[in-house]
Coordinates of C-alpha atoms in Angstrom, one line a residue:
M308 CA 241.1 82.8 -17.1
I309 CA 239.9 82.4 -20.7
K310 CA 236.3 82.1 -19.6
S311 CA 236.3 85.1 -17.3
T312 CA 238.1 87.2 -20.0
L313 CA 235.5 86.3 -22.6
Q314 CA 232.7 87.0 -20.1
N315 CA 234.2 90.5 -19.3
T316 CA 234.4 91.2 -23.1
I317 CA 230.8 90.3 -23.4
N318 CA 229.9 92.6 -20.5
Q319 CA 231.7 95.5 -22.1
L320 CA 229.8 94.9 -25.4
D321 CA 226.5 94.6 -23.6
E322 CA 227.1 97.9 -21.7
L323 CA 227.7 99.7 -24.9
V324 CA 224.6 98.2 -26.6
E325 CA 222.5 99.3 -23.7
Q326 CA 223.5 102.9 -24.3
L327 CA 222.6 103.0 -28.0
T328 CA 219.2 104.0 -29.2
P329 CA 217.5 101.2 -31.1
E330 CA 217.6 103.4 -34.2
D331 CA 221.4 104.0 -33.9
Y332 CA 222.0 100.3 -33.2
K333 CA 220.4 99.1 -36.4
R334 CA 221.2 102.0 -38.8
K335 CA 223.5 101.0 -41.6
E336 CA 226.5 103.4 -41.8
E337 CA 228.9 104.2 -44.6
M338 CA 231.6 104.3 -42.0
L339 CA 230.9 100.6 -41.4
S340 CA 231.0 99.7 -45.1
G341 CA 227.2 99.7 -45.2
S342 CA 226.8 97.5 -42.1
S343 CA 225.4 98.5 -38.7
I344 CA 226.7 98.2 -35.1
G345 CA 223.9 95.6 -34.6
M346 CA 225.3 93.5 -37.5
H347 CA 228.7 93.4 -35.8
V348 CA 227.1 92.6 -32.4
R349 CA 225.1 89.8 -34.0
H350 CA 228.3 88.4 -35.6
I351 CA 230.1 88.4 -32.3
I352 CA 227.2 86.7 -30.4
E353 CA 226.7 84.0 -33.1
F354 CA 230.4 83.0 -33.1
I355 CA 230.3 82.5 -29.3
E356 CA 227.0 80.6 -29.6
C357 CA 228.7 78.3 -32.2
V358 CA 231.3 77.3 -29.6
L359 CA 228.6 76.7 -26.9
Q360 CA 226.4 74.7 -29.3
G361 CA 229.4 72.8 -30.7
Q362 CA 230.0 71.2 -27.3
E363 CA 226.9 69.1 -27.8
S364 CA 227.7 68.0 -31.3
G365 CA 231.4 67.8 -31.0
V366 CA 231.7 70.1 -34.1
I367 CA 232.1 73.8 -34.3
C368 CA 231.4 75.3 -37.7
Y369 CA 231.3 79.1 -37.8
D370 CA 230.2 79.0 -41.4
D371 CA 226.9 77.3 -40.3
R372 CA 225.9 79.9 -37.7
Q373 CA 222.3 80.9 -37.5
R374 CA 222.5 84.5 -38.7
D375 CA 219.5 85.6 -36.6
E376 CA 218.6 89.0 -37.9
I377 CA 216.7 90.0 -34.8
L378 CA 220.1 90.3 -33.0
Q379 CA 221.1 93.1 -35.3
T380 CA 217.9 95.1 -34.9
D381 CA 216.7 94.5 -31.3
T382 CA 219.0 95.7 -28.6
Q383 CA 217.1 94.0 -25.9
E384 CA 217.3 90.6 -27.7
A385 CA 221.0 91.1 -28.2
S386 CA 221.5 91.9 -24.5
R387 CA 219.4 88.8 -23.5
R388 CA 221.5 86.6 -25.7
M389 CA 224.8 88.0 -24.5
R390 CA 223.7 87.3 -20.9
M391 CA 222.8 83.7 -21.9
C392 CA 226.3 83.3 -23.5
H393 CA 227.8 84.8 -20.3
R394 CA 226.1 82.1 -18.1
A395 CA 226.8 79.2 -20.5
I396 CA 230.5 80.0 -20.7
Q397 CA 230.8 79.5 -17.0
T398 CA 229.7 75.9 -17.2
C399 CA 231.2 74.8 -20.5
N400 CA 233.9 72.1 -20.6
S401 CA 237.0 74.0 -21.7
N402 CA 239.0 70.8 -22.1
Q403 CA 236.6 69.2 -24.5
I404 CA 238.3 68.3 -27.9
I405 CA 236.1 69.2 -30.8
D406 CA 236.3 69.3 -34.6
L407 CA 236.5 72.8 -36.1
A408 CA 234.9 72.6 -39.6
G409 CA 234.8 75.2 -42.3
S410 CA 235.1 76.0 -45.9
Y411 CA 238.4 77.9 -46.1
C412 CA 238.7 78.2 -49.9
V413 CA 236.3 79.9 -52.3
E414 CA 237.3 77.5 -55.1
N415 CA 236.5 74.5 -53.0
S416 CA 233.5 74.7 -50.7
K417 CA 234.0 71.2 -49.3
P418 CA 234.3 71.6 -45.5
Y419 CA 237.7 71.0 -44.0
S420 CA 238.0 69.8 -40.4
V421 CA 240.8 70.3 -37.9
K422 CA 241.0 69.3 -34.2
S423 CA 240.6 72.0 -31.7
S424 CA 239.3 72.4 -28.2
V425 CA 236.5 74.5 -26.6
E426 CA 239.2 76.4 -24.7
R427 CA 241.1 77.3 -27.8
E428 CA 237.8 78.4 -29.5
L429 CA 236.9 80.5 -26.5
A430 CA 240.3 82.2 -26.7
Y431 CA 239.7 82.8 -30.5
N432 CA 236.4 84.4 -29.7
I433 CA 238.0 86.9 -27.3
E434 CA 240.2 88.1 -30.2
H435 CA 237.4 88.0 -32.7
A436 CA 235.1 90.0 -30.4
I437 CA 237.8 92.6 -29.7
H438 CA 238.5 93.0 -33.4
H439 CA 234.8 93.8 -34.1
M440 CA 234.6 95.9 -31.0
A441 CA 237.5 98.0 -32.3
I442 CA 235.5 98.6 -35.5
I443 CA 232.4 99.4 -33.4
K444 CA 234.4 101.9 -31.3
I445 CA 235.5 103.9 -34.3
A446 CA 232.0 104.3 -35.5
V447 CA 230.5 105.1 -32.1
K448 CA 233.1 107.7 -31.4
Q449 CA 232.4 109.5 -34.6
L450 CA 228.6 109.0 -35.0
F451 CA 227.2 108.6 -31.5
P452 CA 229.1 110.9 -29.0
Y453 CA 226.4 110.4 -26.4
V454 CA 227.8 106.9 -25.7
T455 CA 230.4 106.4 -23.0
I456 CA 233.1 104.0 -24.1
P457 CA 235.6 102.5 -21.7
A458 CA 239.3 103.3 -22.6
H459 CA 240.1 99.6 -23.2
F460 CA 237.0 98.8 -25.2
G461 CA 238.1 97.1 -28.4
V462 CA 241.7 97.0 -27.4
A463 CA 243.7 93.7 -27.3
H464 CA 244.9 92.6 -23.9
S465 CA 248.4 92.3 -25.2
T466 CA 248.2 96.0 -26.3
I467 CA 247.0 97.1 -22.9
S468 CA 249.9 95.2 -21.2
Y469 CA 252.4 96.6 -23.6
E470 CA 251.2 100.2 -23.2
A471 CA 251.3 99.7 -19.4
S472 CA 254.9 98.5 -19.5
Q473 CA 255.9 101.5 -21.6
S474 CA 254.5 104.0 -19.2
A475 CA 256.0 102.4 -16.2

């Protein structure tokens, strides 16, 4: 279930990216605090890639992600990498225990490590992606009305379930 939910989330994001012009994708916008939709997409992709790469090393460190700028300027490369993530998620070992490393304090940059699992990090990436997709949705609705956005784009699954229960 976690894998397919993350794959569906990636598909939604990819469908939106495919509708944007390359110029709109990479344009920095005040509404996004000076970032671009492409920068948010890059961030989402790289977090997912951290999990997939962390399976090999046994360590996931979101701080050490690649920050590949082509992902934030080239819609075709972003779509290609999302498709790669989609395929890799299907075959990853959700039960694998890994170390989650990161610097969680500005005053002390020494990495701290906690035990986690690939499945837990895939679940985190669903929420992380949805959070950024909600921000993207706000900007797209205001700035790029030619883009069709699904009703549930950038909406947490718990919110969708809650709203459905209230209208029943």
